[in-house]
C-alpha positions as a Markdown table, in Angstrom:
| # | Residue | x | y | z |
|---|---|---|---|---|
| 1 | Unk | -59.3 | -26.4 | 48.0 |
| 2 | Unk | -60.5 | -23.2 | 50.2 |
| 3 | Unk | -63.8 | -22.2 | 51.3 |
| 4 | Unk | -64.8 | -18.6 | 52.2 |
| 5 | Unk | -67.9 | -17.0 | 53.1 |
| 6 | Unk | -68.3 | -13.3 | 52.3 |
| 7 | Unk | -71.2 | -11.1 | 53.7 |
| 8 | Unk | -72.6 | -8.8 | 51.6 |
| 9 | Unk | -74.6 | -5.4 | 52.5 |
| 10 | Unk | -76.0 | -4.0 | 56.1 |
| 11 | Unk | -76.7 | -6.1 | 58.7 |
| 12 | Unk | -80.4 | -5.6 | 59.5 |
| 13 | Unk | -81.6 | -9.0 | 60.1 |
| 14 | Unk | -81.2 | -10.2 | 56.8 |
| 15 | Unk | -78.0 | -11.3 | 55.1 |
| 16 | Unk | -76.7 | -12.9 | 51.8 |
| 17 | Unk | -74.0 | -14.7 | 52.1 |
| 18 | Unk | -71.7 | -16.0 | 48.7 |
| 19 | Unk | -69.4 | -19.1 | 48.8 |
| 20 | Unk | -66.6 | -19.1 | 46.3 |
| 21 | Unk | -63.9 | -21.8 | 45.9 |
| 22 | Unk | -61.0 | -22.2 | 43.9 |
| 23 | Unk | -58.6 | -24.9 | 42.5 |
| 24 | Unk | -55.3 | -24.6 | 41.3 |
| 25 | Unk | -53.3 | -27.3 | 38.7 |
| 26 | Unk | -49.9 | -27.0 | 38.6 |
| 27 | Unk | -48.0 | -29.3 | 35.9 |
| 28 | Unk | -44.4 | -30.0 | 35.9 |
| 29 | Unk | -41.8 | -31.9 | 34.0 |
| 30 | Unk | -39.5 | -33.9 | 35.1 |
| 31 | Unk | -36.1 | -34.6 | 32.7 |
| 32 | Unk | -35.6 | -33.1 | 29.4 |
| 33 | Unk | -38.5 | -31.3 | 27.5 |
| 34 | Unk | -38.8 | -31.1 | 23.6 |
| 35 | Unk | -36.0 | -29.0 | 23.5 |
| 36 | Unk | -33.6 | -31.8 | 25.0 |
| 37 | Unk | -30.6 | -32.0 | 26.6 |
| 38 | Unk | -27.0 | -30.4 | 26.5 |
| 39 | Unk | -24.3 | -31.4 | 28.8 |
| 40 | Unk | -21.3 | -29.2 | 29.6 |
| 41 | Unk | -19.2 | -30.5 | 32.7 |
| 42 | Unk | -17.5 | -28.1 | 34.7 |
| 43 | Unk | -14.0 | -29.0 | 34.2 |
| 44 | Unk | -14.4 | -28.9 | 30.2 |
| 45 | Unk | -12.9 | -26.0 | 28.2 |
| 46 | Unk | -14.6 | -23.2 | 26.9 |
| 47 | Unk | -11.8 | -22.1 | 24.2 |
| 48 | Unk | -10.1 | -24.6 | 22.1 |
| 49 | Unk | -7.9 | -22.7 | 20.0 |
| 50 | Unk | -7.1 | -18.7 | 19.8 |
| 51 | Unk | -5.8 | -17.4 | 16.7 |
| 52 | Unk | -3.9 | -14.2 | 16.3 |
| 53 | Unk | -4.3 | -12.6 | 12.4 |
| 54 | Unk | -2.1 | -9.5 | 11.5 |
| 55 | Unk | -4.1 | -7.6 | 9.3 |
| 56 | Unk | -1.9 | -5.8 | 6.4 |
| 57 | Unk | -1.0 | -2.5 | 6.4 |
| 58 | Unk | -2.2 | -0.6 | 2.9 |
| 59 | Unk | -0.4 | 2.8 | 3.7 |
| 60 | Unk | 2.9 | 3.5 | 4.9 |
| 61 | Unk | 3.0 | 5.1 | 8.0 |
| 62 | Unk | -0.3 | 3.4 | 8.9 |
| 63 | Unk | -0.7 | 0.9 | 12.4 |
| 64 | Unk | -0.6 | -2.4 | 12.1 |
| 65 | Unk | -3.6 | -4.1 | 13.2 |
| 66 | Unk | -4.8 | -7.7 | 14.5 |
| 67 | Unk | -7.7 | -9.7 | 14.8 |
| 68 | Unk | -8.1 | -12.4 | 17.2 |
| 69 | Unk | -10.4 | -15.3 | 16.6 |
| 70 | Unk | -11.4 | -18.0 | 18.7 |
| 71 | Unk | -12.5 | -21.9 | 18.4 |
| 72 | Unk | -15.0 | -22.1 | 21.3 |
| 73 | Unk | -16.8 | -24.9 | 22.9 |
| 74 | Unk | -20.4 | -25.9 | 21.6 |
| 75 | Unk | -22.9 | -27.7 | 23.5 |
| 76 | Unk | -25.4 | -29.3 | 21.5 |
| 77 | Unk | -28.7 | -31.2 | 22.3 |
| 78 | Unk | -29.6 | -32.0 | 18.3 |
| 79 | Unk | -32.2 | -29.0 | 18.7 |
| 80 | Unk | -30.2 | -26.4 | 19.5 |
| 81 | Unk | -26.4 | -25.5 | 19.7 |
| 82 | Unk | -25.2 | -23.4 | 22.9 |
| 83 | Unk | -21.7 | -21.3 | 22.6 |
| 84 | Unk | -20.1 | -20.5 | 25.4 |
| 85 | Unk | -18.1 | -17.0 | 25.1 |
| 86 | Unk | -15.9 | -15.8 | 27.1 |
| 87 | Unk | -16.0 | -11.9 | 28.4 |
């Protein structure tokens, strides 16, 4: 608790003092909150499987394309699922 005296007005022999105080309350939580807990170890794989799909060519002369799909690791807490996507 901090106390501070503040004088207001001119000093003509009389003074008016105001005293104020402030109290701060901090609440912290240890452990998991309502979202639960999801654990991913540092050495865990992020990408489980990589699949390359070749898209069909519909017109002669078109360039074939391909799509890459990844099956990635999920971290679940029961309330949410966290997906890690590498760039």
